């Protein structure tokens, strides 16, 4: 069993989730925030059998687009004494998806005896 952890943009969530569910995958959606831009994103937890990992990764790749995001408040725009230092907005290319595939040592759907 593998756990796919996919950090994706909110704009891609609806389409990706419905494709995954249509294909029989199970997924959990968590609200998350990127450490760098501090923008909302979404983390999907997808528990899959090893032989279905490649197909899940393909669906993620097809569904998640790269986008250019303009950061209007670059991270270093506040000076050492709290003063505002003018910096031009910075563009970042975000996505398609940041994906980790982790070995799930154990998977129990029901912990009752
Ligand atoms: P953020 O950390 O908010 O990063 C958003 C985008 O900012 C990144 O897009 C990248 O283009 C840029 N960026 C991030 N850190 C940077 C840095 N130190 N210097 C310059 N530019 C930087 P993505 O790479 O597509 O990442 C999208 C989101 O995926 C990230 O949001 C974060 O939430 C997650 N992520 C990416 N790599 C990760 C990792 N190694 N571990 C955990 N989460 C990760």
mmCIF file of C-alpha atoms and ligand atoms in Angstrom:
data_model
loop_
_atom_site.group_PDB
_atom_site.id
_atom_site.type_symbol
_atom_site.label_atom_id
_atom_site.label_comp_id
_atom_site.label_asym_id
_atom_site.label_seq_id
_atom_site.Cartn_x
_atom_site.Cartn_y
_atom_site.Cartn_z
ATOM 1 C CA UNK A 1 0.000 0.000 0.000
ATOM 2 C CA UNK A 2 1.199 3.503 -0.828
ATOM 3 C CA UNK A 3 0.087 6.897 0.365
ATOM 4 C CA UNK A 4 0.157 9.578 -2.299
ATOM 5 C CA UNK A 5 0.385 13.036 -0.840
ATOM 6 C CA UNK A 6 -0.410 15.605 -3.530
ATOM 7 C CA UNK A 7 -0.179 19.344 -2.870
ATOM 8 C CA UNK A 8 -2.244 21.034 -5.555
ATOM 9 C CA UNK A 9 -3.796 24.382 -6.374
ATOM 10 C CA UNK A 10 -7.387 24.998 -5.394
ATOM 11 C CA UNK A 11 -8.366 25.594 -9.014
ATOM 12 C CA UNK A 12 -7.495 21.971 -9.845
ATOM 13 C CA UNK A 13 -9.202 20.263 -6.899
ATOM 14 C CA UNK A 14 -12.694 19.760 -8.311
ATOM 15 C CA UNK A 15 -11.624 18.212 -11.586
ATOM 16 C CA UNK A 16 -8.877 16.051 -10.056
ATOM 17 C CA UNK A 17 -11.089 14.727 -7.265
ATOM 18 C CA UNK A 18 -13.906 13.786 -9.596
ATOM 19 C CA UNK A 19 -11.519 11.991 -11.974
ATOM 20 C CA UNK A 20 -9.944 10.076 -9.084
ATOM 21 C CA UNK A 21 -13.298 9.085 -7.599
ATOM 22 C CA UNK A 22 -14.649 8.093 -11.046
ATOM 23 C CA UNK A 23 -11.663 5.753 -11.439
ATOM 24 C CA UNK A 24 -12.314 4.158 -8.056
ATOM 25 C CA UNK A 25 -9.660 5.895 -5.969
ATOM 26 C CA UNK A 26 -10.341 7.064 -2.431
ATOM 27 C CA UNK A 27 -9.102 10.466 -1.393
ATOM 28 C CA UNK A 28 -9.164 12.880 1.515
ATOM 29 C CA UNK A 29 -8.919 16.595 0.952
ATOM 30 C CA UNK A 30 -7.081 18.769 3.471
ATOM 31 C CA UNK A 31 -6.867 22.551 3.445
ATOM 32 C CA UNK A 32 -3.213 23.595 3.498
ATOM 33 C CA UNK A 33 -1.069 26.683 3.113
ATOM 34 C CA UNK A 34 2.202 27.000 1.217
ATOM 35 C CA UNK A 35 5.121 27.919 3.446
ATOM 36 C CA UNK A 36 6.670 30.280 0.900
ATOM 37 C CA UNK A 37 3.804 32.282 -0.617
ATOM 38 C CA UNK A 38 1.441 31.698 2.353
ATOM 39 C CA UNK A 39 -1.330 31.075 -0.174
ATOM 40 C CA UNK A 40 -4.051 28.490 0.347
ATOM 41 C CA UNK A 41 -3.542 25.224 -1.433
ATOM 42 C CA UNK A 42 -4.978 21.737 -1.032
ATOM 43 C CA UNK A 43 -3.325 18.522 0.067
ATOM 44 C CA UNK A 44 -4.904 15.275 -1.073
ATOM 45 C CA UNK A 45 -4.232 12.008 0.743
ATOM 46 C CA UNK A 46 -4.773 9.095 -1.619
ATOM 47 C CA UNK A 47 -4.273 5.562 -0.319
ATOM 48 C CA UNK A 48 -3.605 3.177 -3.222
ATOM 49 C CA UNK A 49 -2.405 -0.311 -4.008
ATOM 50 C CA UNK A 50 1.134 -0.272 -5.391
ATOM 51 C CA UNK A 51 0.017 -1.281 -8.910
ATOM 52 C CA UNK A 52 -2.367 1.687 -9.112
ATOM 53 C CA UNK A 53 0.194 4.359 -8.208
ATOM 54 C CA UNK A 54 1.336 5.060 -11.787
ATOM 55 C CA UNK A 55 -2.202 5.519 -13.023
ATOM 56 C CA UNK A 56 -3.032 7.857 -10.121
ATOM 57 C CA UNK A 57 0.086 9.916 -10.849
ATOM 58 C CA UNK A 58 -0.943 10.167 -14.497
ATOM 59 C CA UNK A 59 -4.382 11.475 -13.529
ATOM 60 C CA UNK A 60 -2.777 14.040 -11.198
ATOM 61 C CA UNK A 61 -0.393 15.149 -13.932
ATOM 62 C CA UNK A 62 -3.206 15.530 -16.477
ATOM 63 C CA UNK A 63 -5.399 17.512 -14.073
ATOM 64 C CA UNK A 64 -2.991 19.970 -12.454
ATOM 65 C CA UNK A 65 -1.801 22.978 -14.426
ATOM 66 C CA UNK A 66 1.141 25.269 -13.965
ATOM 67 C CA UNK A 67 0.047 28.834 -13.202
ATOM 68 C CA UNK A 68 1.887 32.080 -12.796
ATOM 69 C CA UNK A 69 1.024 33.731 -9.500
ATOM 70 C CA UNK A 70 1.858 37.334 -8.786
ATOM 71 C CA UNK A 71 2.953 37.840 -5.187
ATOM 72 C CA UNK A 72 1.944 41.452 -4.425
ATOM 73 C CA UNK A 73 3.758 41.364 -1.058
ATOM 74 C CA UNK A 74 7.172 39.811 -1.638
ATOM 75 C CA UNK A 75 8.420 38.066 1.512
ATOM 76 C CA UNK A 76 11.248 40.479 2.276
ATOM 77 C CA UNK A 77 9.337 43.740 1.935
ATOM 78 C CA UNK A 78 9.444 44.601 5.661
ATOM 79 C CA UNK A 79 12.701 46.106 6.944
ATOM 80 C CA UNK A 80 14.608 45.202 10.132
ATOM 81 C CA UNK A 81 12.890 48.026 12.041
ATOM 82 C CA UNK A 82 9.434 47.196 10.738
ATOM 83 C CA UNK A 83 9.552 49.799 7.966
ATOM 84 C CA UNK A 84 8.008 49.007 4.572
ATOM 85 C CA UNK A 85 10.575 48.589 1.811
ATOM 86 C CA UNK A 86 9.083 48.951 -1.652
ATOM 87 C CA UNK A 87 9.647 45.910 -3.852
ATOM 88 C CA UNK A 88 8.062 45.144 -7.193
ATOM 89 C CA UNK A 89 5.579 42.257 -7.256
ATOM 90 C CA UNK A 90 7.288 38.967 -8.012
ATOM 91 C CA UNK A 91 5.972 36.249 -10.307
ATOM 92 C CA UNK A 92 6.186 32.576 -9.366
ATOM 93 C CA UNK A 93 5.269 29.563 -11.449
ATOM 94 C CA UNK A 94 3.222 27.307 -9.174
ATOM 95 C CA UNK A 95 2.259 23.721 -9.875
ATOM 96 C CA UNK A 96 1.138 21.505 -11.514
ATOM 97 C CA UNK A 97 1.412 19.395 -8.334
ATOM 98 C CA UNK A 98 3.966 18.577 -5.663
ATOM 99 C CA UNK A 99 3.665 14.859 -5.069
ATOM 100 C CA UNK A 100 5.139 12.500 -2.490
ATOM 101 C CA UNK A 101 4.615 8.732 -2.686
ATOM 102 C CA UNK A 102 5.105 7.156 0.720
ATOM 103 C CA UNK A 103 5.223 3.516 1.771
ATOM 104 C CA UNK A 104 2.221 2.892 3.990
ATOM 105 C CA UNK A 105 3.451 0.230 6.398
ATOM 106 C CA UNK A 106 -0.047 -0.483 7.645
ATOM 107 C CA UNK A 107 -3.539 0.318 6.458
ATOM 108 C CA UNK A 108 -6.541 -0.378 8.645
ATOM 109 C CA UNK A 109 -9.916 0.854 7.598
ATOM 110 C CA UNK A 110 -11.635 -0.284 10.715
ATOM 111 C CA UNK A 111 -9.842 -0.365 14.052
ATOM 112 C CA UNK A 112 -12.625 -2.211 15.882
ATOM 113 C CA UNK A 113 -11.899 -5.828 16.817
HETATM 114 P P1 LIG B 1 4.674 27.497 -1.445
HETATM 115 O O1 LIG B 1 5.686 27.021 -0.444
HETATM 116 O O2 LIG B 1 3.842 28.666 -1.046
HETATM 117 O O3 LIG B 1 5.441 27.793 -2.815
HETATM 118 C C1 LIG B 1 4.744 28.354 -3.911
HETATM 119 C C2 LIG B 1 5.691 28.514 -5.103
HETATM 120 O O4 LIG B 1 6.720 29.461 -4.764
HETATM 121 C C3 LIG B 1 6.426 27.235 -5.496
HETATM 122 O O5 LIG B 1 5.620 26.459 -6.373
HETATM 123 C C4 LIG B 1 7.679 27.779 -6.152
HETATM 124 O O6 LIG B 1 7.408 28.185 -7.500
HETATM 125 C C5 LIG B 1 7.964 29.048 -5.347
HETATM 126 N N1 LIG B 1 8.907 28.830 -4.262
HETATM 127 C C6 LIG B 1 8.728 28.057 -3.168
HETATM 128 N N2 LIG B 1 9.796 28.105 -2.349
HETATM 129 C C7 LIG B 1 10.685 28.938 -2.951
HETATM 130 C C8 LIG B 1 11.982 29.429 -2.625
HETATM 131 N N3 LIG B 1 12.612 29.067 -1.483
HETATM 132 N N4 LIG B 1 12.570 30.304 -3.494
HETATM 133 C C9 LIG B 1 11.966 30.690 -4.637
HETATM 134 N N5 LIG B 1 10.728 30.269 -5.002
HETATM 135 C C10 LIG B 1 10.096 29.404 -4.176
HETATM 136 P P2 LIG B 1 5.629 24.877 -6.286
HETATM 137 O O7 LIG B 1 7.058 24.388 -6.277
HETATM 138 O O8 LIG B 1 4.748 24.370 -7.359
HETATM 139 O O9 LIG B 1 5.029 24.510 -4.846
HETATM 140 C C11 LIG B 1 3.639 24.657 -4.577
HETATM 141 C C12 LIG B 1 3.368 24.311 -3.132
HETATM 142 O O10 LIG B 1 3.701 22.926 -2.940
HETATM 143 C C13 LIG B 1 4.217 25.047 -2.121
HETATM 144 O O11 LIG B 1 3.668 26.314 -1.800
HETATM 145 C C14 LIG B 1 4.166 24.110 -0.915
HETATM 146 O O12 LIG B 1 2.916 24.230 -0.246
HETATM 147 C C15 LIG B 1 4.213 22.753 -1.587
HETATM 148 N N6 LIG B 1 5.583 22.237 -1.686
HETATM 149 C C16 LIG B 1 6.456 22.384 -2.702
HETATM 150 N N7 LIG B 1 7.596 21.716 -2.456
HETATM 151 C C17 LIG B 1 7.452 21.139 -1.252
HETATM 152 C C18 LIG B 1 8.281 20.303 -0.432
HETATM 153 N N8 LIG B 1 9.538 19.938 -0.814
HETATM 154 N N9 LIG B 1 7.828 19.902 0.779
HETATM 155 C C19 LIG B 1 6.572 20.244 1.185
HETATM 156 N N10 LIG B 1 5.720 21.029 0.457
HETATM 157 C C20 LIG B 1 6.161 21.465 -0.741
#
